[in-house]
Coordinates of C-alpha atoms in Angstrom, one line a residue:
Chain J
M1 CA 29.0 4.5 53.7
N2 CA 32.8 3.9 53.9
G3 CA 35.2 1.6 52.1
K4 CA 35.3 -1.1 54.8
T5 CA 31.5 -1.9 54.7
Q6 CA 31.5 -1.8 50.9
E7 CA 34.1 -4.5 50.8
L8 CA 31.7 -7.0 52.4
R9 CA 29.4 -6.9 49.4
D10 CA 29.9 -7.6 45.7
P11 CA 30.6 -4.4 43.8
L12 CA 28.0 -3.3 41.3
L13 CA 30.6 -3.2 38.6
E14 CA 34.0 -4.7 38.6
L15 CA 36.7 -4.5 35.9
R16 CA 39.7 -6.9 36.1
G17 CA 42.6 -6.2 33.8
I18 CA 40.4 -4.6 31.2
A19 CA 42.1 -3.7 27.9
K20 CA 40.8 -2.1 24.8
H21 CA 43.1 -2.2 21.8
Y22 CA 42.4 -0.7 18.3
D23 CA 44.2 -2.3 15.5
M24 CA 45.3 0.5 13.2
G25 CA 47.2 -1.6 10.6
E26 CA 50.9 -1.1 11.4
T27 CA 50.4 -0.1 15.0
V28 CA 48.1 -1.1 17.8
V29 CA 46.5 1.7 19.8
R30 CA 46.1 0.7 23.5
A31 CA 43.2 2.9 24.6
L32 CA 43.0 1.0 27.8
D33 CA 45.7 -1.2 29.1
G34 CA 44.9 -3.3 32.2
V35 CA 42.3 -1.4 34.2
D36 CA 41.1 -2.7 37.5
L37 CA 38.2 -0.9 39.0
K38 CA 35.3 -1.5 41.3
I39 CA 32.2 0.6 41.5
W40 CA 29.8 0.0 44.5
E41 CA 26.2 0.7 44.7
G42 CA 25.4 4.2 46.1
E43 CA 28.7 5.7 45.1
F44 CA 29.2 9.1 43.5
T45 CA 32.3 8.8 41.4
A46 CA 34.1 10.9 38.8
I47 CA 36.4 9.5 36.1
L48 CA 38.8 12.2 35.4
G49 CA 41.4 12.6 32.7
P50 CA 42.5 14.8 29.8
S51 CA 41.3 14.0 26.3
G52 CA 43.0 11.0 24.9
S53 CA 43.6 9.5 28.3
G54 CA 41.2 6.7 27.6
K55 CA 38.4 7.9 29.9
S56 CA 35.9 7.9 27.1
T57 CA 36.8 4.4 26.2
L58 CA 36.4 3.4 29.8
M59 CA 33.0 5.1 29.9
H60 CA 31.8 3.2 26.8
L61 CA 32.8 0.0 28.5
L62 CA 31.2 0.9 31.8
G63 CA 28.0 1.9 29.9
F64 CA 27.9 -1.4 27.9
L65 CA 28.3 0.5 24.6
D66 CA 31.4 -1.3 23.7
Q67 CA 33.2 -4.6 24.1
A68 CA 36.6 -4.9 25.8
S69 CA 39.4 -6.7 23.9
G70 CA 40.8 -8.2 27.1
G71 CA 40.2 -8.7 30.8
E72 CA 37.0 -9.5 32.7
M73 CA 34.0 -7.5 33.7
Y74 CA 31.4 -8.3 36.3
F75 CA 28.0 -6.6 36.7
D76 CA 26.2 -7.4 39.9
G77 CA 28.5 -10.4 40.5
E78 CA 27.8 -11.8 37.0
N79 CA 30.5 -12.2 34.4
V80 CA 29.5 -10.0 31.5
S81 CA 32.8 -10.1 29.6
G82 CA 31.6 -12.1 26.6
I83 CA 28.0 -11.0 26.1
G84 CA 26.7 -10.0 22.7
P85 CA 25.4 -6.7 21.4
N86 CA 21.7 -7.5 22.1
Q87 CA 22.5 -8.5 25.7
R88 CA 24.5 -5.3 26.1
A89 CA 21.5 -3.4 24.7
M90 CA 19.2 -5.1 27.3
I91 CA 21.6 -4.0 30.1
R92 CA 21.6 -0.4 28.7
A93 CA 17.9 -0.4 28.6
D94 CA 17.2 -1.6 32.1
K95 CA 20.3 -1.0 34.2
I96 CA 22.1 2.1 32.8
G97 CA 20.9 5.7 32.6
F98 CA 22.9 7.8 30.2
V99 CA 23.3 11.6 30.4
F100 CA 25.3 13.2 27.6
Q101 CA 27.2 16.5 27.1
T102 CA 24.9 17.5 24.3
F103 CA 21.7 16.3 26.0
N104 CA 20.7 14.2 23.0
L105 CA 17.0 14.7 23.3
L106 CA 15.0 13.9 20.1
P107 CA 13.8 17.3 18.8
R108 CA 10.6 16.0 17.3
L109 CA 9.3 14.4 20.5
S110 CA 7.8 16.3 23.4
V111 CA 9.6 16.3 26.8
L112 CA 7.3 13.6 28.1
E113 CA 7.8 11.5 24.9
N114 CA 11.6 11.8 25.3
V115 CA 11.4 10.6 28.9
L116 CA 9.2 7.7 27.8
L117 CA 11.7 6.7 25.1
P118 CA 13.6 4.1 27.1
T119 CA 10.5 2.1 27.9
S120 CA 10.0 1.3 24.2
Y121 CA 13.3 -0.6 24.3
S122 CA 13.1 -2.4 27.6
R123 CA 12.4 -6.1 27.2
T124 CA 10.8 -6.3 30.7
P125 CA 7.1 -5.5 31.0
Q126 CA 6.4 -1.8 31.5
L127 CA 3.6 -0.6 33.7
R128 CA 2.1 2.8 34.3
V129 CA 4.8 4.4 32.1
R130 CA 3.2 7.8 31.9
D131 CA 2.9 8.1 35.7
R132 CA 6.5 7.0 36.0
A133 CA 7.6 9.5 33.4
R134 CA 5.8 12.3 35.3
T135 CA 7.4 11.2 38.5
A136 CA 10.9 11.2 36.9
L137 CA 10.2 14.7 35.5
D138 CA 9.0 15.7 39.0
R139 CA 12.3 14.5 40.5
V140 CA 14.3 16.9 38.2
G141 CA 11.8 19.7 38.7
M142 CA 10.5 19.6 35.1
A143 CA 7.0 18.3 35.6
D144 CA 5.4 21.5 34.3
R145 CA 7.2 21.2 31.0
A146 CA 6.0 17.8 30.0
G147 CA 4.3 19.0 26.8
H148 CA 7.1 21.3 25.6
R149 CA 9.5 20.6 22.8
P150 CA 13.2 20.4 23.6
S151 CA 13.8 23.5 21.4
Q152 CA 11.6 25.5 23.8
L153 CA 13.8 24.8 26.8
S154 CA 17.1 26.2 28.0
G155 CA 20.3 24.1 28.1
G156 CA 19.9 23.4 31.8
Q157 CA 16.3 22.5 31.4
R158 CA 17.2 20.1 28.6
Q159 CA 19.8 18.5 30.7
R160 CA 17.3 18.0 33.5
V161 CA 14.9 16.3 31.0
A162 CA 17.8 14.1 29.9
I163 CA 18.4 13.2 33.5
A164 CA 14.7 12.4 33.9
R165 CA 15.0 10.1 30.8
A166 CA 18.0 8.4 32.4
L167 CA 16.0 7.9 35.6
M168 CA 13.0 6.5 33.7
N169 CA 13.8 2.8 34.0
E170 CA 15.2 3.1 37.6
P171 CA 18.8 2.3 36.5
R172 CA 21.4 0.7 38.7
L173 CA 24.0 3.2 37.4
I174 CA 23.7 6.7 36.1
L175 CA 26.5 7.4 33.7
A176 CA 27.0 11.1 32.8
D177 CA 29.5 12.0 30.1
E178 CA 30.6 15.6 30.6
P179 CA 27.1 16.5 31.7
T180 CA 28.0 20.2 32.4
G181 CA 30.3 20.7 29.3
N182 CA 27.7 22.7 27.4
L183 CA 26.3 24.7 30.4
D184 CA 27.3 28.0 32.1
S185 CA 28.8 27.7 35.5
T186 CA 25.6 28.5 37.5
T187 CA 23.5 26.0 35.5
A188 CA 26.3 23.5 35.7
R189 CA 26.3 23.8 39.5
S190 CA 22.6 23.2 39.7
I191 CA 22.9 20.1 37.6
L192 CA 25.7 18.8 39.8
D193 CA 23.6 19.5 42.8
L194 CA 20.8 17.5 41.2
F195 CA 23.3 14.5 40.8
K196 CA 24.2 14.9 44.4
E197 CA 20.6 14.8 45.4
L198 CA 20.0 11.7 43.3
N199 CA 23.0 10.1 44.9
A200 CA 21.7 11.0 48.4
Q201 CA 18.5 9.2 47.5
G202 CA 20.5 6.1 46.9
G203 CA 21.4 6.4 43.2
T204 CA 24.8 5.3 41.9
V205 CA 26.2 8.1 39.8
L206 CA 29.4 8.1 37.7
I207 CA 30.5 11.3 36.0
V208 CA 33.1 11.3 33.3
T209 CA 34.9 14.7 32.9
H210 CA 38.1 16.4 32.2
D211 CA 37.3 19.2 34.6
E212 CA 38.8 19.1 38.1
K213 CA 36.2 21.5 39.4
V214 CA 33.4 19.2 38.3
A215 CA 35.1 16.2 39.7
R216 CA 35.5 17.9 43.1
H217 CA 31.7 17.7 43.6
T218 CA 31.9 13.9 43.7
R219 CA 33.2 11.8 46.6
R220 CA 35.6 9.6 44.7
Q221 CA 37.8 10.6 41.8
I222 CA 39.5 8.1 39.5
H223 CA 42.3 9.6 37.5
V224 CA 42.9 8.0 34.1
L225 CA 46.0 8.7 32.1
D226 CA 47.4 6.8 29.1
G227 CA 45.0 4.0 29.3
R228 CA 45.6 3.3 33.0
I229 CA 44.2 4.4 36.3
C230 CA 47.0 6.4 37.7
K231 CA 45.5 7.8 40.9
E232 CA 42.4 7.6 43.1
T233 CA 41.3 10.1 45.6
T234 CA 38.5 10.2 48.0
A235 CA 37.1 13.6 49.0
Q236 CA 36.2 14.3 52.6
E237 CA 32.6 15.5 53.1
D238 CA 33.8 18.9 54.2
A239 CA 36.1 19.2 51.3
V240 CA 33.2 19.5 48.9
P241 CA 32.7 23.1 48.1
Chain L
M1 CA 9.1 -0.6 20.1
N2 CA 5.8 -2.1 19.1
L3 CA 4.2 -1.8 15.7
V4 CA 1.6 0.8 16.7
G5 CA 4.4 2.9 18.2
A6 CA 6.5 2.5 15.1
V7 CA 3.6 3.5 12.8
A8 CA 2.9 6.5 15.0
N9 CA 6.5 7.4 14.9
G10 CA 6.4 7.1 11.1
F11 CA 3.5 9.6 10.9
G12 CA 5.5 11.9 13.3
E13 CA 8.4 11.9 10.9
I14 CA 6.2 12.5 7.9
W15 CA 4.6 15.4 9.7
T16 CA 7.9 16.9 10.7
H17 CA 9.2 17.0 7.1
K18 CA 6.0 18.0 5.4
L19 CA 7.3 19.2 2.1
R20 CA 9.9 16.5 1.7
S21 CA 7.4 13.8 2.6
L22 CA 4.8 15.3 0.3
L23 CA 7.1 15.2 -2.7
T24 CA 7.9 11.6 -2.1
L25 CA 4.3 10.8 -1.4
V26 CA 3.4 12.3 -4.8
C27 CA 5.7 9.8 -6.5
V28 CA 3.9 6.9 -4.9
L29 CA 0.5 8.6 -5.3
L30 CA 0.9 9.1 -9.1
G31 CA 2.2 5.6 -9.6
V32 CA -0.7 4.0 -7.7
A33 CA -3.3 6.4 -9.3
S34 CA -2.1 5.6 -12.8
L35 CA -2.2 1.9 -12.0
V36 CA -5.7 2.1 -10.7
L37 CA -6.8 4.1 -13.7
V38 CA -5.2 1.9 -16.3
Q39 CA -6.6 -1.2 -14.6
G40 CA -10.0 0.5 -14.5
F41 CA -9.8 1.2 -18.2
I42 CA -8.7 -2.3 -19.1
D43 CA -11.4 -3.8 -16.8
G44 CA -14.0 -1.5 -18.2
L45 CA -13.2 -2.2 -21.8
F46 CA -13.1 -5.9 -21.5
D47 CA -16.0 -6.2 -19.1
G48 CA -18.2 -4.2 -21.6
W49 CA -16.9 -6.2 -24.5
R50 CA -17.5 -9.6 -22.8
S51 CA -21.0 -8.8 -21.7
S52 CA -22.0 -7.4 -25.0
I53 CA -20.9 -10.6 -26.7
E54 CA -22.7 -12.6 -24.0
E55 CA -25.9 -10.7 -24.2
N56 CA -26.0 -10.7 -28.0
G57 CA -26.0 -14.5 -28.3
G58 CA -22.6 -15.4 -26.9
I59 CA -20.0 -17.2 -28.7
Q60 CA -22.4 -19.7 -30.2
R61 CA -24.1 -17.1 -32.4
I62 CA -22.9 -17.2 -36.0
R63 CA -24.0 -14.5 -38.5
I64 CA -24.1 -14.8 -42.2
M65 CA -24.0 -11.6 -44.2
T66 CA -23.9 -10.7 -47.8
D67 CA -20.3 -9.8 -48.9
T68 CA -18.7 -8.5 -52.0
P69 CA -17.4 -11.5 -54.0
P70 CA -13.6 -11.5 -54.7
E71 CA -12.3 -9.6 -57.8
S72 CA -11.8 -12.8 -59.8
Q73 CA -15.5 -13.8 -59.5
K74 CA -17.0 -10.3 -60.1
A75 CA -17.8 -11.0 -63.8
R76 CA -19.9 -14.0 -63.1
S77 CA -21.3 -13.1 -59.8
G78 CA -24.7 -12.8 -61.4
I79 CA -25.1 -16.6 -61.4
S80 CA -25.4 -16.6 -57.6
P81 CA -29.0 -16.3 -56.4
G82 CA -27.7 -14.3 -53.4
L83 CA -28.6 -14.6 -49.8
S84 CA -32.2 -15.7 -49.4
I85 CA -34.7 -17.3 -47.2
E86 CA -34.1 -20.5 -49.2
D87 CA -30.5 -20.5 -47.8
A88 CA -31.9 -20.5 -44.3
K89 CA -34.2 -23.4 -45.1
A90 CA -31.3 -25.3 -46.7
I91 CA -29.2 -24.8 -43.6
Q92 CA -32.1 -26.0 -41.5
Q93 CA -32.5 -29.1 -43.6
S94 CA -28.7 -29.8 -43.8
A95 CA -27.1 -32.4 -41.6
L96 CA -25.4 -29.7 -39.5
L97 CA -25.8 -29.9 -35.8
L98 CA -27.4 -26.6 -34.9
D99 CA -29.5 -25.2 -32.1
G100 CA -31.4 -22.7 -34.3
V101 CA -31.5 -20.9 -37.6
T102 CA -33.3 -17.8 -38.7
P103 CA -33.1 -15.4 -41.6
M104 CA -33.1 -11.8 -40.4
A105 CA -34.2 -8.5 -41.7
D106 CA -34.2 -5.2 -39.8
Q107 CA -35.1 -1.6 -40.1
N108 CA -33.6 1.3 -38.2
D109 CA -35.6 4.1 -36.7
A110 CA -39.0 2.5 -37.3
L111 CA -41.7 4.9 -36.0
F112 CA -44.1 3.5 -33.5
Q113 CA -47.3 5.4 -32.7
R114 CA -50.0 4.9 -30.2
G115 CA -52.4 7.7 -29.7
R116 CA -50.4 10.8 -29.1
K117 CA -47.3 8.9 -28.0
S118 CA -44.7 8.0 -30.5
F119 CA -41.2 6.4 -30.4
R120 CA -38.5 5.8 -32.9
C121 CA -37.4 2.3 -32.4
R122 CA -33.6 1.9 -32.8
D123 CA -33.9 -1.5 -34.4
L124 CA -37.0 -3.3 -35.7
V125 CA -36.1 -6.9 -36.3
G126 CA -37.9 -9.5 -38.3
G127 CA -37.1 -13.1 -37.9
W128 CA -38.3 -16.6 -37.3
P129 CA -39.3 -17.6 -33.8
E130 CA -35.8 -19.1 -33.2
I131 CA -34.5 -15.5 -33.1
F132 CA -35.4 -15.2 -29.4
Q133 CA -33.3 -18.2 -28.6
I134 CA -30.4 -17.2 -30.8
R135 CA -30.2 -13.6 -29.6
R136 CA -30.9 -14.7 -26.0
L137 CA -34.0 -12.5 -25.6
E138 CA -36.2 -13.2 -22.6
L139 CA -39.8 -12.2 -22.3
G140 CA -40.9 -10.2 -19.4
Q141 CA -44.6 -10.2 -20.2
G142 CA -46.8 -12.0 -22.7
R143 CA -45.5 -14.4 -25.3
A144 CA -43.1 -14.6 -28.2
F145 CA -44.4 -15.1 -31.8
G146 CA -44.5 -18.7 -33.1
D147 CA -44.5 -20.6 -36.3
L148 CA -48.2 -19.9 -37.0
D149 CA -47.6 -16.1 -36.7
E150 CA -44.7 -16.5 -39.2
Q151 CA -46.8 -18.5 -41.7
T152 CA -49.7 -16.1 -41.6
A153 CA -47.6 -12.9 -41.5
A154 CA -49.5 -12.0 -38.3
Q155 CA -49.5 -8.4 -37.3
V156 CA -48.0 -9.1 -33.9
V157 CA -45.0 -7.4 -32.3
V158 CA -42.8 -8.0 -29.2
L159 CA -41.5 -4.8 -27.8
G160 CA -38.3 -4.1 -26.0
A161 CA -38.8 -2.8 -22.4
G162 CA -37.7 0.7 -23.4
V163 CA -40.1 0.9 -26.4
A164 CA -43.0 -0.3 -24.2
K165 CA -42.2 2.3 -21.6
A166 CA -42.2 5.0 -24.2
L167 CA -45.6 4.0 -25.6
F168 CA -47.5 3.0 -22.6
E169 CA -48.5 4.6 -19.3
E170 CA -46.8 3.5 -16.1
G171 CA -48.7 0.4 -14.8
E172 CA -50.6 -0.1 -18.1
D173 CA -50.4 -3.6 -19.5
P174 CA -49.2 -3.4 -23.1
V175 CA -50.1 -7.0 -24.0
G176 CA -53.1 -7.1 -26.2
K177 CA -53.0 -3.4 -27.1
T178 CA -52.5 -2.2 -30.6
V179 CA -49.7 0.1 -31.8
D180 CA -49.1 1.6 -35.2
L181 CA -45.9 0.6 -36.9
R182 CA -45.2 2.8 -39.9
G183 CA -49.0 3.2 -40.1
V184 CA -49.7 -0.5 -39.9
P185 CA -51.6 -1.7 -36.8
F186 CA -49.8 -4.4 -34.9
T187 CA -50.9 -6.2 -31.7
V188 CA -48.4 -6.3 -28.9
I189 CA -48.2 -9.9 -27.8
G190 CA -45.1 -9.6 -25.5
V191 CA -42.6 -7.3 -23.9
L192 CA -38.9 -8.2 -23.3
R193 CA -37.5 -8.1 -19.9
P194 CA -35.5 -4.9 -19.2
Y195 CA -31.8 -5.3 -19.8
E196 CA -29.3 -3.5 -17.7
K197 CA -25.5 -3.6 -17.7
W198 CA -24.1 -0.5 -16.3
Y199 CA -20.7 0.8 -17.5
G200 CA -20.5 3.8 -15.4
T201 CA -23.6 5.8 -16.1
F202 CA -24.0 4.1 -19.5
N203 CA -26.3 1.1 -20.0
L204 CA -24.4 -1.2 -22.3
L205 CA -27.6 -3.1 -23.2
R206 CA -29.7 0.0 -23.9
E207 CA -30.0 -1.1 -27.5
K208 CA -31.7 -4.3 -26.5
N209 CA -34.4 -2.4 -24.7
E210 CA -35.0 -0.2 -27.8
T211 CA -35.6 -3.2 -30.1
A212 CA -38.9 -4.6 -31.3
L213 CA -39.4 -7.9 -33.0
V214 CA -41.9 -9.0 -35.5
P215 CA -42.2 -12.2 -37.6
L216 CA -40.0 -12.0 -40.7
S217 CA -42.9 -12.5 -43.1
S218 CA -44.8 -9.7 -41.4
L219 CA -41.9 -7.3 -41.7
M220 CA -41.4 -8.2 -45.4
R221 CA -45.1 -8.2 -46.4
R222 CA -46.6 -5.5 -44.2
I223 CA -43.8 -3.1 -43.9
S224 CA -40.7 -3.3 -46.1
G225 CA -42.0 -5.1 -49.1
S226 CA -38.6 -6.7 -49.6
T227 CA -38.2 -10.5 -49.9
V228 CA -34.5 -10.6 -49.3
P229 CA -33.2 -11.1 -45.8
Q230 CA -30.2 -9.0 -44.6
G231 CA -28.6 -12.0 -43.0
I232 CA -29.0 -15.4 -41.5
E233 CA -28.3 -16.1 -37.9
V234 CA -27.3 -19.5 -36.6
Q235 CA -26.7 -20.9 -33.1
A236 CA -24.1 -23.6 -33.0
A237 CA -24.8 -26.6 -30.9
S238 CA -22.0 -25.9 -28.5
V239 CA -19.1 -23.5 -28.0
E240 CA -16.6 -26.1 -29.2
D241 CA -18.5 -26.6 -32.4
V242 CA -18.4 -22.9 -33.5
T243 CA -15.3 -23.1 -35.7
R244 CA -16.4 -26.3 -37.4
T245 CA -19.9 -25.2 -37.9
A246 CA -18.8 -21.9 -39.4
A247 CA -16.6 -23.6 -41.9
A248 CA -19.3 -26.1 -42.8
L249 CA -21.8 -23.2 -43.3
E250 CA -19.4 -21.4 -45.5
S251 CA -18.9 -24.4 -47.8
L252 CA -22.6 -25.1 -47.9
L253 CA -23.4 -21.5 -48.9
V254 CA -20.8 -21.4 -51.5
R255 CA -22.3 -24.5 -53.0
L256 CA -25.8 -23.0 -52.8
H257 CA -24.5 -19.9 -54.5
R258 CA -22.9 -21.8 -57.3
G259 CA -19.3 -21.3 -56.3
I260 CA -19.6 -17.5 -55.8
E261 CA -18.2 -16.4 -52.5
D262 CA -20.6 -13.6 -51.9
V263 CA -21.4 -14.3 -48.2
R264 CA -19.4 -13.9 -45.1
V265 CA -19.7 -16.2 -42.1
I266 CA -18.9 -14.3 -39.0
S267 CA -18.4 -16.2 -35.8
Q268 CA -17.4 -14.7 -32.5
D269 CA -14.7 -17.2 -31.6
M270 CA -12.3 -15.2 -33.7
Q271 CA -13.4 -12.2 -31.9
V272 CA -12.9 -14.0 -28.6
A273 CA -9.4 -15.1 -29.5
T274 CA -8.6 -11.5 -30.5
F275 CA -10.2 -10.4 -27.3
R276 CA -8.0 -12.6 -25.2
E277 CA -4.9 -11.6 -27.1
Q278 CA -5.6 -8.0 -26.7
K279 CA -6.4 -8.3 -23.0
R280 CA -3.0 -10.0 -22.6
A281 CA -1.3 -7.2 -24.4
F282 CA -3.1 -4.6 -22.3
M283 CA -2.2 -6.4 -19.1
I284 CA 1.5 -6.5 -20.1
G285 CA 1.3 -2.8 -20.9
G286 CA -0.4 -2.1 -17.6
M287 CA 2.2 -4.1 -15.7
A288 CA 5.0 -2.3 -17.5
I289 CA 3.5 1.0 -16.3
A290 CA 3.2 -0.4 -12.8
A291 CA 6.8 -1.6 -12.9
V292 CA 8.1 1.8 -14.0
S293 CA 6.0 3.6 -11.4
L294 CA 7.3 1.2 -8.8
L295 CA 10.8 1.9 -9.7
V296 CA 10.3 5.7 -9.7
S297 CA 8.5 5.8 -6.4
G298 CA 10.9 3.3 -4.9
I299 CA 13.8 5.5 -5.9
G300 CA 12.0 8.5 -4.4
I301 CA 11.4 6.8 -1.1
M302 CA 14.9 5.3 -0.9
N303 CA 16.3 8.7 -1.5
L304 CA 14.2 10.3 1.2
M305 CA 15.1 7.5 3.7
L306 CA 18.8 7.8 3.0
A307 CA 18.6 11.5 3.5
A308 CA 16.6 11.0 6.7
I309 CA 19.1 8.5 8.1
H310 CA 22.0 10.8 7.3
E311 CA 20.2 13.5 9.3
R312 CA 19.3 11.2 12.1
V313 CA 22.5 9.4 12.9
R314 CA 22.6 11.0 16.3
E315 CA 19.0 9.9 17.0
I316 CA 19.9 6.4 16.0
G317 CA 22.9 6.6 18.4
V318 CA 20.6 7.8 21.2
R319 CA 18.1 5.1 20.6
K320 CA 20.8 2.5 20.6
A321 CA 22.3 3.9 23.8
L322 CA 18.9 3.7 25.4
G323 CA 18.7 0.0 24.6
A324 CA 17.4 -0.3 21.1
W325 CA 18.5 -3.5 19.3
S326 CA 19.7 -3.2 15.7
R327 CA 16.5 -5.0 14.8
D328 CA 14.4 -2.2 16.5
I329 CA 16.2 0.4 14.4
F330 CA 15.7 -1.7 11.3
V331 CA 12.0 -2.1 12.0
Q332 CA 11.6 1.6 12.7
F333 CA 12.9 2.6 9.4
V334 CA 11.2 0.0 7.3
V335 CA 7.9 0.9 9.0
E336 CA 8.6 4.6 8.4
S337 CA 9.1 4.1 4.7
C338 CA 6.0 1.8 4.5
T339 CA 3.9 4.4 6.3
L340 CA 5.0 6.9 3.8
S341 CA 4.3 4.7 0.8
V342 CA 1.0 3.3 2.1
C343 CA -0.2 6.9 2.7
G344 CA 0.8 7.7 -0.9
G345 CA -0.9 4.5 -2.0
L346 CA -4.1 5.2 -0.3
V347 CA -4.3 8.8 -1.5
G348 CA -3.4 7.4 -5.0
I349 CA -6.2 4.9 -4.9
G350 CA -8.5 7.7 -3.9
L351 CA -7.3 9.9 -6.7
G352 CA -7.5 7.0 -9.2
F353 CA -11.1 6.4 -8.2
G354 CA -11.8 10.1 -8.3
L355 CA -10.5 10.3 -11.9
I356 CA -12.5 7.2 -12.8
S357 CA -15.7 8.7 -11.5
L358 CA -15.0 12.0 -13.4
L359 CA -14.6 10.0 -16.6
Q360 CA -18.0 8.3 -16.2
G361 CA -19.7 11.1 -18.1
N362 CA -17.5 10.4 -21.1
E363 CA -19.1 8.1 -23.7
T364 CA -16.0 6.8 -25.5
I365 CA -13.7 5.9 -22.7
R366 CA -15.3 4.5 -19.6
P367 CA -13.2 3.0 -16.9
I368 CA -14.9 1.1 -14.1
F369 CA -14.2 0.9 -10.3
S370 CA -12.3 -2.2 -9.8
V371 CA -11.7 -3.7 -6.4
N372 CA -8.8 -5.6 -7.9
A373 CA -7.2 -2.4 -9.0
A374 CA -7.5 -1.0 -5.5
L375 CA -5.9 -4.2 -4.0
V376 CA -3.2 -4.2 -6.6
G377 CA -2.5 -0.5 -5.9
F378 CA -2.4 -1.1 -2.1
G379 CA -0.1 -4.2 -2.5
F380 CA 2.0 -2.1 -4.9
S381 CA 2.5 0.7 -2.3
V382 CA 3.4 -1.7 0.5
T383 CA 5.9 -3.5 -1.7
V384 CA 7.5 -0.2 -2.7
G385 CA 7.7 0.8 0.9
V386 CA 9.3 -2.4 2.1
L387 CA 11.8 -2.7 -0.8
A388 CA 12.8 0.9 -0.8
G389 CA 13.1 0.9 3.0
L390 CA 15.3 -2.2 3.2
Y391 CA 18.6 -0.9 2.3
P392 CA 18.4 2.4 4.3
A393 CA 17.1 0.4 7.3
V394 CA 19.9 -2.0 7.1
K395 CA 22.3 0.9 6.9
A396 CA 20.8 2.6 9.9
S397 CA 20.6 -0.6 12.0
R398 CA 24.3 -1.3 11.5
L399 CA 25.5 2.1 12.8
D400 CA 27.8 1.8 15.8
P401 CA 26.2 3.6 18.8
I402 CA 29.5 5.2 19.8
E403 CA 30.2 6.5 16.4
A404 CA 26.6 7.6 16.0
L405 CA 26.7 9.6 19.2
R406 CA 29.8 11.4 18.2
Y407 CA 28.4 12.3 14.8
D408 CA 27.7 16.0 14.1

């Protein structure tokens, strides 16, 4: 899929002049200041930037966890700039799959129950949830650990379960925030390979990271600095190590 | 998240923090158990009291007993003829609206004998035939004695069911048989129906079954030899008339006794008023206990929920990121605190009932199982759960998902 064919369709996500300002009394912190960005279906993208660059704020907006203070945002061609917290929650439940640096599995629940968690919050009817959860676990290679507790798993295994949870409701966008930040390099690599695999199967994956080496695995890198997108690079297939 | 899921989740949380949950549960448990127990005591006390009043003639029964005259009348108290059968006749002939009058005499521990069997009757009562109506005694077999028996001092007796059981074989018909009463032969003409009112394992009406009745003249002439009744019993025409009738009887008797106040007219309406007053006092006391326990368990639960939320900020963040609405988080925590309090409540009700059944053997304090108490206890625990869960749940639901996910 190249840039030209993508232009013919609506992007999955489009930001136009998005700003996020925090009023700190005397001063106004401009975490994001006029960001234009398009994410197409089937892309494998990294948002890259040092801490304080605004990449986390950008991720929160892209993941519908937060509301922009200015600009317009479109999801699937629909203007979602002014939607309320419950509508954002509905989009998070059905359209976004989150993967976190610290995995964020609920320790009390079994692996299977953790994967099932998103179905409790979806407002659309949920069928055959257990089968689907097992399929999701199968996709990340964790089907045999369904009954385990997160505490019985290694870091890499936990992240795989978290990815299965993100896949549970067949999201339009998988949003991973430093997914390899807490893993050793070998494990990190296998997780990144898993994302690559999911992308190859048609999934749209967006990784937020400060690590160039992680970003190099993706096909498109968006560099964020001081609340703006400063540079965009597209990796060649053969450039991926 | 549906309600079943939320309740299951609540149980999961309780199970994860066993000790902490147990301690909180004990708060609710003790509150509810004490409530059930106190309610059981109050109900038992008043239920017993009410039925004993009812079964002994109800509110309409007025008793007239000999009393010590006041100090000022002591010197000339000799001019009073004292309580006598004549008084009863005078009451009968007065213009008072009454349903029945009888002079009454009784003997305790009267020995009945029949062949080799014997029985000490708790209360041998002599009276006019009206006594059956006044004391609300119903015949199970045979007949009561009538005016003719009274006039002829007939040697006839009506036995309480317990007395008959002690003197006769199973299946044997006592009516028409002869028993010896203090060595005097009496013919059994009737047997009272058995009376039962269980207060735990104790039959409140046992005394009624261990009574025997004979005509007053028979008791006086054949057994005691006395001519003075111990009292007079009157049945007022209606419940509303009791106070007025009692006052009228008092003035009539003072007149008959030449101004000497040597009798006491005892009506049960005073007792009933006292009864109502005391019941109210007990209920207020019970409610105060309930309110304090409610407060204590509420504080316990709220404390636990606040601690739980503090520990689970991240979980709340994750749930919100996965699409939970604030309302879902709110419901989750309210249901969790309710699950905890209802568990405590149910165990508390069980414990309360357990204690009540343990106390059944005790003769002086006998609480009863009260469905009301169980319902109140259950309602109480749900209320505590909801109220104590509200504030922590609101706090949890308002957490910002971004902040919550960052929280360590």
